[in-house]
CSV table of C-alpha atoms in Angstrom, one decimal:
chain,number,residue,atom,x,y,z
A,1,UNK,CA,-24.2,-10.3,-8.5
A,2,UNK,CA,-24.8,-6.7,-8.8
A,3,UNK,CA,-28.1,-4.9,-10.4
A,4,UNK,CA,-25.5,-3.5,-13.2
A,5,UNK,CA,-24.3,-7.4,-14.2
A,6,UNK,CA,-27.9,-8.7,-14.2
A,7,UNK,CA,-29.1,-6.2,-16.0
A,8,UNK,CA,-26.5,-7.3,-18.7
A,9,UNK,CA,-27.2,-10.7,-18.6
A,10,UNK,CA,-31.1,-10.2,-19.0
A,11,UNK,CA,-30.6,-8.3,-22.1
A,12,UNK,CA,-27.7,-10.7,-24.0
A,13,UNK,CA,-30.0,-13.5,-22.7
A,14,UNK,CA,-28.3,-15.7,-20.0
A,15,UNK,CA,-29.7,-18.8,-21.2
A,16,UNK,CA,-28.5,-19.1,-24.9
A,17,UNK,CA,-26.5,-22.3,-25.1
A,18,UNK,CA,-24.6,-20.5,-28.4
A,19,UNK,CA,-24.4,-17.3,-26.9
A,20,UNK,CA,-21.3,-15.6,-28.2
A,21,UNK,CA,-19.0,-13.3,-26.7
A,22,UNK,CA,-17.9,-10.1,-26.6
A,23,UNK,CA,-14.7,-11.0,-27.9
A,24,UNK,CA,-15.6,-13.6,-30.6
A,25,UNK,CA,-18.3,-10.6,-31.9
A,26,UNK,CA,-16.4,-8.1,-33.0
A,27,UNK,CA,-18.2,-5.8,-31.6
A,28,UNK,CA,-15.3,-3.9,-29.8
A,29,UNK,CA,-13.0,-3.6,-32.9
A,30,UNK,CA,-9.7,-4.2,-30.8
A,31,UNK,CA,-7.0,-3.6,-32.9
A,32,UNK,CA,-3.2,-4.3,-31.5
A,33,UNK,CA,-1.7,-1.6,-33.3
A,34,UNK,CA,-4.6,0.8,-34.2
A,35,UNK,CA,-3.1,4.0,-34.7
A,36,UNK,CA,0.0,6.0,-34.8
A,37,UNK,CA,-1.5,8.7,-33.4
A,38,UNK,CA,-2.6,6.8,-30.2
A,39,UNK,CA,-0.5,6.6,-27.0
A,40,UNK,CA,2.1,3.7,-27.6
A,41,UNK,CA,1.6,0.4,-25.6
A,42,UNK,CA,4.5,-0.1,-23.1
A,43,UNK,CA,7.5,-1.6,-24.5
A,44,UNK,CA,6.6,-4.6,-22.1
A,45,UNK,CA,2.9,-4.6,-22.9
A,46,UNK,CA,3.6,-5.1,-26.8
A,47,UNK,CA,6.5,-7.6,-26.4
A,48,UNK,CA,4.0,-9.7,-24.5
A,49,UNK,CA,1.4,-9.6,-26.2
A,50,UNK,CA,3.3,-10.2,-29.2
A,51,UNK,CA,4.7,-13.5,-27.8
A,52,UNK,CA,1.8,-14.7,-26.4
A,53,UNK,CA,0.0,-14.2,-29.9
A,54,UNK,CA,3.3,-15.9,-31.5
A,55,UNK,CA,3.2,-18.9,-29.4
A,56,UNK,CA,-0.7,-19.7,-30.0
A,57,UNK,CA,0.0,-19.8,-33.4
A,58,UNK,CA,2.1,-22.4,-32.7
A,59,UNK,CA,1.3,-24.3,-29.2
A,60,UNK,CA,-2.2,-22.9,-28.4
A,61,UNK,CA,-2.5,-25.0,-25.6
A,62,UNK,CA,0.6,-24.5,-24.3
A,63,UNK,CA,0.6,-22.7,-20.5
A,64,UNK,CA,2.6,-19.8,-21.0
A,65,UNK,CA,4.6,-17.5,-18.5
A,66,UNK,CA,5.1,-14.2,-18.7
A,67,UNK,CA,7.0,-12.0,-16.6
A,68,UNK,CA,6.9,-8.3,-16.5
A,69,UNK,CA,8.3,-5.9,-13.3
A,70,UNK,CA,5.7,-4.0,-11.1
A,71,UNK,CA,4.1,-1.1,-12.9
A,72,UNK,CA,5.0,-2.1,-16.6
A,73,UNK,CA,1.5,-3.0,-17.5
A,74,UNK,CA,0.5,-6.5,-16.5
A,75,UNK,CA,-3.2,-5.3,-16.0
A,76,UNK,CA,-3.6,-4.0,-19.4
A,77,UNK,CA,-1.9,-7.1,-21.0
A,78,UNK,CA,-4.0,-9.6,-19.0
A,79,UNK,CA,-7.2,-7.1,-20.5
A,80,UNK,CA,-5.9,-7.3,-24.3
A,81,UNK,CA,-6.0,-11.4,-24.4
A,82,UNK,CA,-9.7,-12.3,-24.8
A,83,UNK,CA,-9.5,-10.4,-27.9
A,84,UNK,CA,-6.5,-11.5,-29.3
A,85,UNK,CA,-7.7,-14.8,-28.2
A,86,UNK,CA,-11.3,-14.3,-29.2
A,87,UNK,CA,-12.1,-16.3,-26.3
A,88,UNK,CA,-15.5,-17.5,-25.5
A,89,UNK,CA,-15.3,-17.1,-21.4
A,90,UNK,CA,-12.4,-15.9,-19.7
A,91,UNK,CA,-11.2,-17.3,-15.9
A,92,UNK,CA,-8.9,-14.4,-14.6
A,93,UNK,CA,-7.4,-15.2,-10.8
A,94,UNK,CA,-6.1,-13.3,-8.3
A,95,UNK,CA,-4.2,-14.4,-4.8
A,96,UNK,CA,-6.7,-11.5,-2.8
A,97,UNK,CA,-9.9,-9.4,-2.3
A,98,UNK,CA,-8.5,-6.1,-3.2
A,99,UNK,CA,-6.7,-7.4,-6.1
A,100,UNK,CA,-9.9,-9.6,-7.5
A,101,UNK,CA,-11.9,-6.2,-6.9
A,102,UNK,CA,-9.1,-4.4,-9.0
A,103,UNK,CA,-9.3,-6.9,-11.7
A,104,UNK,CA,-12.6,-6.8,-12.0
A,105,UNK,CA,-13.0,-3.0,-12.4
A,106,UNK,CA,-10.1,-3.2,-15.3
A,107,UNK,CA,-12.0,-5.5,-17.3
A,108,UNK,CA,-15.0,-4.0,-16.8
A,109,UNK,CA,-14.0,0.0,-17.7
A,110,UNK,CA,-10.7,-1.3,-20.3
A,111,UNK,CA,-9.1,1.8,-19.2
A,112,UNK,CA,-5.3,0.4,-20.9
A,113,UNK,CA,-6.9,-0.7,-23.9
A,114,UNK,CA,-9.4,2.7,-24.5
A,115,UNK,CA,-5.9,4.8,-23.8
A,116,UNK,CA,-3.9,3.0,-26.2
A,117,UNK,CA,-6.5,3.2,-28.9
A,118,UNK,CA,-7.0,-0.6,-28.8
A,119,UNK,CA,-10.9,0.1,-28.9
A,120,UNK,CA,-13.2,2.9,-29.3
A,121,UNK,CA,-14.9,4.8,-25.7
A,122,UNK,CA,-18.0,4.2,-27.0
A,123,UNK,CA,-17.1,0.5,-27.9
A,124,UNK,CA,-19.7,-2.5,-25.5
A,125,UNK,CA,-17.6,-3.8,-22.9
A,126,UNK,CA,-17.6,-7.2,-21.5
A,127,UNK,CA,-20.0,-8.7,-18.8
A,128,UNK,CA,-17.6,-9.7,-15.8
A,129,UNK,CA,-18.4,-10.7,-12.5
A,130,UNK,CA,-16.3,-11.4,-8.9
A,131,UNK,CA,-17.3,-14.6,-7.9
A,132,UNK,CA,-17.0,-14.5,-4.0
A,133,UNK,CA,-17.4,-17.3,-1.5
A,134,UNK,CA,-17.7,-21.0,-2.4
A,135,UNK,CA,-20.9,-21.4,-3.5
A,136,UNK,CA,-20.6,-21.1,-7.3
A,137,UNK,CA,-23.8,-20.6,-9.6
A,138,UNK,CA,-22.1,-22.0,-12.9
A,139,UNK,CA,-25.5,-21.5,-14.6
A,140,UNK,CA,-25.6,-17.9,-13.6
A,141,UNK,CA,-21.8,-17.7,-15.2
A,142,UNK,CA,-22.6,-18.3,-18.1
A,143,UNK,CA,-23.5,-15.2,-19.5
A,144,UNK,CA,-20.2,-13.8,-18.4
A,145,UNK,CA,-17.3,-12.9,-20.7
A,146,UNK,CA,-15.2,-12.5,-17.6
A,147,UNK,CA,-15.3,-13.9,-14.1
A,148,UNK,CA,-12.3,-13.0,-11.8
A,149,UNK,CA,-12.1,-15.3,-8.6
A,150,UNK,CA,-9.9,-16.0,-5.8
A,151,UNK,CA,-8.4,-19.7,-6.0
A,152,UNK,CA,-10.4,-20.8,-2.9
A,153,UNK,CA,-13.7,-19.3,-4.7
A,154,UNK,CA,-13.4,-21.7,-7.3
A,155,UNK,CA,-10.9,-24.4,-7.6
A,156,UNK,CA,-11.8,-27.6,-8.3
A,157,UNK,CA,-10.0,-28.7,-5.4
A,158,UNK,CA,-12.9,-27.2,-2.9
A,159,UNK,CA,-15.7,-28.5,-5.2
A,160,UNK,CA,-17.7,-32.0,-5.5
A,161,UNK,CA,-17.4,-33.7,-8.5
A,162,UNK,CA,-21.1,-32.9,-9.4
A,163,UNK,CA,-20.6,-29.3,-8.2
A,164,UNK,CA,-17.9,-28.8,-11.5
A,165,UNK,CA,-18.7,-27.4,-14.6
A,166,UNK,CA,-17.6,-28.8,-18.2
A,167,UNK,CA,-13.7,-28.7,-18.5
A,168,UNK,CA,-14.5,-26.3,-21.5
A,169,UNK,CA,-16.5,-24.2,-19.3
A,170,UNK,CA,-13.2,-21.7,-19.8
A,171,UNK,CA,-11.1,-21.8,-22.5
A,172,UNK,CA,-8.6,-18.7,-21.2
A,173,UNK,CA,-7.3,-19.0,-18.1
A,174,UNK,CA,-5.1,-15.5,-16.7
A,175,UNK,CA,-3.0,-16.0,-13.6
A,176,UNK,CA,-2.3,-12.9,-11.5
A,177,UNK,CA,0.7,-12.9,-9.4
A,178,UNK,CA,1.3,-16.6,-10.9
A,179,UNK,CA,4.2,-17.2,-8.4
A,180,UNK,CA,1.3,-18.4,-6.2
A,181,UNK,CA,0.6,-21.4,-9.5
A,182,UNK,CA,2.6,-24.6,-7.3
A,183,UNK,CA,-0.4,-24.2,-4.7
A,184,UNK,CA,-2.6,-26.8,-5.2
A,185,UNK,CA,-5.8,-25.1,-5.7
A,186,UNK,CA,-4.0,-22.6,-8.4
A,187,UNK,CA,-2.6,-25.9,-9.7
A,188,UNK,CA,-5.9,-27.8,-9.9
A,189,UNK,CA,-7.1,-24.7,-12.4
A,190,UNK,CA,-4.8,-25.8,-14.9
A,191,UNK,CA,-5.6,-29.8,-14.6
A,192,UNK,CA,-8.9,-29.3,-14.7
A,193,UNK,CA,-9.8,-27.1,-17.4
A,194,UNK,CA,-6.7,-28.6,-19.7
A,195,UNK,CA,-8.1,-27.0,-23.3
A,196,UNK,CA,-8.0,-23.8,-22.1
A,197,UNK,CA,-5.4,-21.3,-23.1
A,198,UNK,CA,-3.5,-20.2,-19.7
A,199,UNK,CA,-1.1,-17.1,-19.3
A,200,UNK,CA,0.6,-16.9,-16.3
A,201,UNK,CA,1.9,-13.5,-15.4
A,202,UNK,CA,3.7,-12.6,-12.1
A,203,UNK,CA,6.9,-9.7,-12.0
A,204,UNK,CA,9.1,-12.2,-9.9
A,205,UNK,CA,9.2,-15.7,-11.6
A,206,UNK,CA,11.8,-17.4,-9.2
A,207,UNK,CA,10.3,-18.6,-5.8
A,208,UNK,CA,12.1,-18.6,-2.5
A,209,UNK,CA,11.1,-22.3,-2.3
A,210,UNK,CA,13.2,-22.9,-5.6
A,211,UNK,CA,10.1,-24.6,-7.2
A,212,UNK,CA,9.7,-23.8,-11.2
A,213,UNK,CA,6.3,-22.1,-11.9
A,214,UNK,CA,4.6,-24.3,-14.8
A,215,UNK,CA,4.3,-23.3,-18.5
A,216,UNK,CA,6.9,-22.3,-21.3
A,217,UNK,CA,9.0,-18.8,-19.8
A,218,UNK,CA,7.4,-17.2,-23.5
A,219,UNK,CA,8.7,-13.9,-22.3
A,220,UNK,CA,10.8,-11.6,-19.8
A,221,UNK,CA,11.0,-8.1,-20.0
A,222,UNK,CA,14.1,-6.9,-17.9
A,223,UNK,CA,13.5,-4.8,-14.9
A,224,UNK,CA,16.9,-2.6,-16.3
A,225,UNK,CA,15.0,-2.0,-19.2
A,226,UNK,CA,12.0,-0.7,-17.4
A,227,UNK,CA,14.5,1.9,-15.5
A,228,UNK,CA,15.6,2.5,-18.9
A,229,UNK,CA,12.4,3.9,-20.1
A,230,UNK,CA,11.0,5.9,-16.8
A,231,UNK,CA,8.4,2.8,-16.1
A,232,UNK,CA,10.0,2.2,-12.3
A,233,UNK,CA,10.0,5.1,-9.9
A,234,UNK,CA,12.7,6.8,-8.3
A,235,UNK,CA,13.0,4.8,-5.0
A,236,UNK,CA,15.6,6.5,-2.5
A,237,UNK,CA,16.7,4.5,0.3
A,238,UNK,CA,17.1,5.6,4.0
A,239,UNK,CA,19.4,3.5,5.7
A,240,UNK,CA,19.4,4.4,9.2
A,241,UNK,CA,22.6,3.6,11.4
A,242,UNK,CA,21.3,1.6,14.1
A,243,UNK,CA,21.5,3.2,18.1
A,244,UNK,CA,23.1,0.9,20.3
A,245,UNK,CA,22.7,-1.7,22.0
A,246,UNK,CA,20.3,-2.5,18.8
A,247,UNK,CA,16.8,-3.3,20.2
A,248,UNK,CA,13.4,-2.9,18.5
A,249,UNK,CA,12.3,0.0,20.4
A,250,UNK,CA,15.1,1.7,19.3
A,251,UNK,CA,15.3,1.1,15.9
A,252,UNK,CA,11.7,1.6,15.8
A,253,UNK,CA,11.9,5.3,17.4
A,254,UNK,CA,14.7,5.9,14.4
A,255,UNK,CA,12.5,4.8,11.5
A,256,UNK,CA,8.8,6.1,13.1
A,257,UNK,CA,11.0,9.4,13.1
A,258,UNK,CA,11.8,9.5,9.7
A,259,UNK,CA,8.6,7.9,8.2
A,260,UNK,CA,6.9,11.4,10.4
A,261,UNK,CA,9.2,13.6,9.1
A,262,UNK,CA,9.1,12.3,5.7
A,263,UNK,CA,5.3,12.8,5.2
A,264,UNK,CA,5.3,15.7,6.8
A,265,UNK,CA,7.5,17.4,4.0
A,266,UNK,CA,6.3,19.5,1.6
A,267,UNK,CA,7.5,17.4,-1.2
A,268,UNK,CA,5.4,14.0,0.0
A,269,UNK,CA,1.8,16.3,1.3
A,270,UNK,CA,0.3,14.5,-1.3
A,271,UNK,CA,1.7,11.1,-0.5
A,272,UNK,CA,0.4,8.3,1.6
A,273,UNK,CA,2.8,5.4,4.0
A,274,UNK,CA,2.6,1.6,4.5
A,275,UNK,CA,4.1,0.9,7.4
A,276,UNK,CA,5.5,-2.8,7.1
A,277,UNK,CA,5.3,-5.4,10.6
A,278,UNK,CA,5.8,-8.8,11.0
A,279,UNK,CA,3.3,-9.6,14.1
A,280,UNK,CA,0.1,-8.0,15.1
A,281,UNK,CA,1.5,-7.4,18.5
A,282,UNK,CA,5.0,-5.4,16.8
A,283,UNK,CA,1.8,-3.1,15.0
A,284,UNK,CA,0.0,-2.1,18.0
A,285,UNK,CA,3.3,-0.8,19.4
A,286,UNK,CA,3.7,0.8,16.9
A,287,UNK,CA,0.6,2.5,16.2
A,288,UNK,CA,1.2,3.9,19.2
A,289,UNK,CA,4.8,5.1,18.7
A,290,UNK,CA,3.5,6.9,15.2
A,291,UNK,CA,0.4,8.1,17.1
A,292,UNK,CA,2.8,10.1,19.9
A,293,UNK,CA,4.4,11.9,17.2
A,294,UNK,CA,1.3,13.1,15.8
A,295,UNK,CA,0.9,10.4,12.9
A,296,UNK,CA,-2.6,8.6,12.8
A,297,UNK,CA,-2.0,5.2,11.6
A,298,UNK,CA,-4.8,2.3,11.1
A,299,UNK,CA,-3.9,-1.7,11.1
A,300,UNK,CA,-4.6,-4.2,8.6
A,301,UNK,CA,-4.0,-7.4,9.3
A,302,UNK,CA,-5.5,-10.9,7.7
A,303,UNK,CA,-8.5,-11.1,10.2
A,304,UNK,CA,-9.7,-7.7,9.0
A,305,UNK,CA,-13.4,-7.6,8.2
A,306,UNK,CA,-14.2,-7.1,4.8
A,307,UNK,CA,-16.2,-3.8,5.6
A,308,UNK,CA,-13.1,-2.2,7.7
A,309,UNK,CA,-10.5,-3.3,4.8
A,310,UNK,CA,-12.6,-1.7,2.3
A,311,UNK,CA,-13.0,1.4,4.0
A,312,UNK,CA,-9.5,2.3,5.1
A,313,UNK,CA,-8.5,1.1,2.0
A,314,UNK,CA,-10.6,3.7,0.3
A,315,UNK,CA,-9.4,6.6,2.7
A,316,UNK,CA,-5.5,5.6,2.2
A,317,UNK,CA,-6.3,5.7,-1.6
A,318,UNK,CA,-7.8,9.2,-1.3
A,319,UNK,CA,-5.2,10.8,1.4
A,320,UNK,CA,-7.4,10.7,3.8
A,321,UNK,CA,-5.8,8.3,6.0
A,322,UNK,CA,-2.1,9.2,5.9
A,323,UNK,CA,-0.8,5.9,7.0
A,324,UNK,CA,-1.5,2.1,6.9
A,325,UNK,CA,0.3,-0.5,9.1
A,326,UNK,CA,0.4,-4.1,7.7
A,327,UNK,CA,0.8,-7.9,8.6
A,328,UNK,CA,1.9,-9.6,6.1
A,329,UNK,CA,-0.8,-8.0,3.7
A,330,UNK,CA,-0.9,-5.5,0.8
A,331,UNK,CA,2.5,-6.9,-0.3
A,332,UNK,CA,2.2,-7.5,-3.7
A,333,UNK,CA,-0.4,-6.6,-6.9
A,334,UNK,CA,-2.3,-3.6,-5.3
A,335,UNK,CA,-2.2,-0.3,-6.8
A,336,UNK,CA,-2.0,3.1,-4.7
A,337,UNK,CA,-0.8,6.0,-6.6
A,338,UNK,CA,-0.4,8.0,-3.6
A,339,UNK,CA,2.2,5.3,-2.0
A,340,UNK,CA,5.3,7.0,-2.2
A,341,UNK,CA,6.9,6.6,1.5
A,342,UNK,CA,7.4,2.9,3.6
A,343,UNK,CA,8.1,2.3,7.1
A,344,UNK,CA,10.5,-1.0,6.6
A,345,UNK,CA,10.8,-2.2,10.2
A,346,UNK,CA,10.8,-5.6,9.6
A,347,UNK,CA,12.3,-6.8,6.8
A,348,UNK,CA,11.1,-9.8,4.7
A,349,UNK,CA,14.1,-12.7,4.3
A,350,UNK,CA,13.0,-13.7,0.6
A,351,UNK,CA,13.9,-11.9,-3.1
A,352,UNK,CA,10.5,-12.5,-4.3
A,353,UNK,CA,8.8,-11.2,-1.1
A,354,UNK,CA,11.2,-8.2,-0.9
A,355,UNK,CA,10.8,-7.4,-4.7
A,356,UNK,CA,7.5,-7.4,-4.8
A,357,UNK,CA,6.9,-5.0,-1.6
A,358,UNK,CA,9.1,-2.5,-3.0
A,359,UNK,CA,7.4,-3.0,-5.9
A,360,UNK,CA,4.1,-1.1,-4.1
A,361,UNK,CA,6.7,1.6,-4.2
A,362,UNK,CA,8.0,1.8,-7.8
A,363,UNK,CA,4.8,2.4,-10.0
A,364,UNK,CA,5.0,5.7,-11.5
A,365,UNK,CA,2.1,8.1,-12.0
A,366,UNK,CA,1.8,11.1,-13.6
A,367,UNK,CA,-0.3,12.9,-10.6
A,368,UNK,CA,2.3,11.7,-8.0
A,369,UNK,CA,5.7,12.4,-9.6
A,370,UNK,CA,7.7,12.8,-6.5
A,371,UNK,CA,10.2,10.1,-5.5
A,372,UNK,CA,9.5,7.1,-3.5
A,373,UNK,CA,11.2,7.0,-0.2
A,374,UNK,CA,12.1,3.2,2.0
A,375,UNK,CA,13.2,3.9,5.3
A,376,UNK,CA,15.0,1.3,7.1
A,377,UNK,CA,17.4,0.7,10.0
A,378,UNK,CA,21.3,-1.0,8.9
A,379,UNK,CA,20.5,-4.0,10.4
A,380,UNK,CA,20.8,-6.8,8.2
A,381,UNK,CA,22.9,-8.5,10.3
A,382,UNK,CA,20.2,-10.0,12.0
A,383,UNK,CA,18.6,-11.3,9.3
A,384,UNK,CA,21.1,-14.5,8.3
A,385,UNK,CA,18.9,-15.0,5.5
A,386,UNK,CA,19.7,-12.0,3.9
A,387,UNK,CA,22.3,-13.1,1.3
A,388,UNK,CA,23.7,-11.8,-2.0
A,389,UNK,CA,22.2,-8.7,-3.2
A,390,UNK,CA,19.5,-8.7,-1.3
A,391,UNK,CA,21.8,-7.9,1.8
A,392,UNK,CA,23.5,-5.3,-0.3
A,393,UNK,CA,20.5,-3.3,-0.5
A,394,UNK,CA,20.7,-2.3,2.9
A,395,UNK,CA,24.3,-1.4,2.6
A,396,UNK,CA,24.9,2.6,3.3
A,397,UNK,CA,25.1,4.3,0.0
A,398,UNK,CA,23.7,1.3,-1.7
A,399,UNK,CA,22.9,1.7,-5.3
A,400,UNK,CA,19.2,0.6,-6.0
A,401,UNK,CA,19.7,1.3,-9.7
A,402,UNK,CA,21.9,-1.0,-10.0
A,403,UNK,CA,21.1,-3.8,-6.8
A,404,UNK,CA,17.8,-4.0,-8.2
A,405,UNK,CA,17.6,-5.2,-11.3
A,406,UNK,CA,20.1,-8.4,-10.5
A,407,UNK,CA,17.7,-9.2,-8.0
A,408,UNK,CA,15.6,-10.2,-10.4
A,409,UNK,CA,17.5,-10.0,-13.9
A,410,UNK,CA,19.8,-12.7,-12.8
A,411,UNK,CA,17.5,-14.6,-11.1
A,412,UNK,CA,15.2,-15.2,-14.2
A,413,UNK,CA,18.5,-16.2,-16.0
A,414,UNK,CA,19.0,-18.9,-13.7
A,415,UNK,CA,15.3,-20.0,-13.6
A,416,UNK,CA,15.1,-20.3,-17.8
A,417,UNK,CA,19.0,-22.2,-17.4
A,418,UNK,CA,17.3,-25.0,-14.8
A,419,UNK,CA,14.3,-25.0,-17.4
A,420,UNK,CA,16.7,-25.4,-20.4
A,421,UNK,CA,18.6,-28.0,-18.7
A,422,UNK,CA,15.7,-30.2,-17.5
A,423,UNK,CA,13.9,-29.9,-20.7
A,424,UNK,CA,16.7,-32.2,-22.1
A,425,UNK,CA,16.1,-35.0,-20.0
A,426,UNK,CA,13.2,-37.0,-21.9
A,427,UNK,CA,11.5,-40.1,-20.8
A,428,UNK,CA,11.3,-39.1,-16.8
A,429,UNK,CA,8.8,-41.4,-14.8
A,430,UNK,CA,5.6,-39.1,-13.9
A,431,UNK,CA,6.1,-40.0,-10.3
A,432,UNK,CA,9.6,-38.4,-10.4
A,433,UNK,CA,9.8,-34.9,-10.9
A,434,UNK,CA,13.4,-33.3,-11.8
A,435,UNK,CA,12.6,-29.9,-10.5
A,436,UNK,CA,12.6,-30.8,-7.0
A,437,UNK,CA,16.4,-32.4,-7.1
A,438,UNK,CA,18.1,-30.3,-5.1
A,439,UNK,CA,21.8,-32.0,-5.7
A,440,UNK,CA,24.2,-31.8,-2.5
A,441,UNK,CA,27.4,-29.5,-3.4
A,442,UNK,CA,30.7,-29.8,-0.9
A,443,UNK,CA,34.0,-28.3,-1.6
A,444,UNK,CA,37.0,-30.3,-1.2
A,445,UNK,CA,40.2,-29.0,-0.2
């Protein structure tokens, strides 16, 4: 715990059994719609928020999901529903450490709710803390408003059953990136704490594994409406036609050439790169390839100490480090203004996973206006898994205005048509659950 939450918790008094809230006090005057001469909330922000508040008048205990694209304002929603909630302690999870750290700092400062006029700068804000590791001080916690965890940090699934607090210990639970909620220890968040409000909020609601994300859909805010109203970046894609014969090395030279070039322009001085791998082995090649033409590039991979991660981390955010190459990591939730060019040499085989890297790239930002640039090699064909769409976005001359949004548009249709048309089938045996039927289709001729 750090000097700064202690010190809060000595002076509200961290052992009051009735202590109340920040957000059952009053004393940060939210207001939804506080003035007209404020900044509007998003158009996605206020629909949310607005159906979440709708439902809870309702179904307050109903889990609800939301889903809203990349860079429309999930962060400052997930902010504005203690108050509306006037909840008494607030769960908030996350799938990683940089994300946790990055939820923690939002609740902490409110920066989307102080811009929007939802309460005053000099307003008291609430007293959050990470928890980290396994070893949970439940007493200690309780003088929190807010405590943001990993799953593993805190799921009752890792935990003795004298090691738990009360089920009413929360009674708001917010899931980040709540594709991850059919994992068991996301899963065993819900069970346990059963009173608790829960809203589930993720920008790509459909898993690759076809398995429904619990809760009521409550609301989707179309990713062609968010390139409607300038909230998803310009993204221009660089297909590359492939050398042949078609090797790695090859197609590596081609985009390691362009990624160089790119950052080097005047246009992207300002910008940063992530330079996307699948194997740790593929990344030290290809540190090496960026490094011989002139491009300093660090790896980040799982096994990363905390200390490194943070630190180059930190010097990508600032420019300082011009380039990041990543296993499997930093694909989804994290925000870096600066990220406007990717190095796609390995391509993921999933929507989700695809939508939500190129989501790193779509957040717009007032500092960083220039376009986002993917650079990739016209290869698909040797990814079979690429199907639909998804394959169509590495088309030449594909359209990402207009690929994009039935990547995820349509998909969500679907998703709410299997929910509609389970929903109808009452009286199912617990032990038999309709969303995993997976019925066999064959065409006869």
């Amino acid at each position: 715990m750090t000097d700064e939450t202690s010190a809060e918790l000595e002076a509200i008094g961290a052992d009051s059994p009735t202590r109340e809230s920040l957000f059952q006090s009053g004393l940060a005057g939210f207001s939804l719609l506080r003035s007209p001469t404020s900044p509007a909330w998003r158009r996605p922000q206020l629909g949310a928020l607005t159906a979440i508040a709708s439902h809870w008048t309702l179904a307050p205990e109903e889990r609800l999901l939301i889903s809203l694209p990349t860079g429309s304002g999930k962060t400052g929603v997930a902010t504005a529903l203690p108050y509306i909630a006037r909840s008494h302690r607030v769960l908030v999870v996350a799938p990683s450490v940089e994300l946790r750290k990055q939820l923690a700092e939002a609740f902490r400062n409110q920066p989307d709710l102080t811009r929007v006029g939802a309460i005053d700068q000099s307003c008291p804000r609430p007293v959050v803390q990470e928890v980290t590791g396994r070893n949970v001080d439940w007493e200690q916690l309780t003088a929190c408003d807010v405590v943001v965890s990993l799953p593993n940090s805190i799921s009752p699934q890792h935990m003795a059953v004298e090691k738990l607090p009360s089920p009413d210990f929360f009674d708001l639970l917010v899931f980040d990136e709540a594709h991850h909620t059919p994992a068991s220890t996301w899963r065993k968040l819900l069970e346990y704490f059963p009173r608790a409000r829960a809203v589930l909020l993720t920008a790509t609601p459909r898993r690759a594994d076809g398995k429904l994300l619990p809760g009521t859909h409550a609301y989707h805010f179309p990713l062609r409406a968010a390139i409607d109203d300038g909230l998803f970046n310009t993204i221009r894609p660089v297909i590359l036609e492939p050398s042949a014969p078609l090797t790695d090395a090859a197609k590596d030279a081609q985009i390691a050439d362009a990624v160089v070039q790119a950052l080097a322009s005047e246009e992207h001085r300002t910008s940063v790169g992530l330079i996307r791998v699948g194997t740790v082995h593929r990344a030290t090649l290809l540190q090496t390839a960026y490094k011989d033409r002139g491009l300093h590039a660090e790896i980040i991979i799982g096994t990363t100490s905390q200390g490194e991660r943070d630190s180059m981390l930190a010097r990508w955010r600032a420019g300082e480090l011009r380039a990041l190459i990543a296993v499997d990591m930093l694909g989804e939730g994290i925000d870096v203004p600066r990220l406007r060019v990717v190095g796609y040499h390995d391509k993921h085989k999933s929507v989700p996973a695809t939508m939500q890297f190129i989501g790193r790239l779509a957040r717009t930002n007032a500092d960083y206006p220039q376009e986002s640039v993917l650079v990739t090699v016209h290869d698909e064909d040797v990814y079979p898994a690429l199907q639909g769409a998804l394959r169509e976005l590495y088309l030449e001359d594909a359209d990402w205005v207009q690929i994009l949004p039935t990547l995820i548009d349509d998909d969500v249709q679907r998703e709410q048509q299997d929910r509609a048309y389970l929903s109808a089938f009452d009286g199912a045996p617990v032990t038999f659950a309709l969303r995993s039927v997976r019925p066999l289709a064959r065409k006869y001729v």
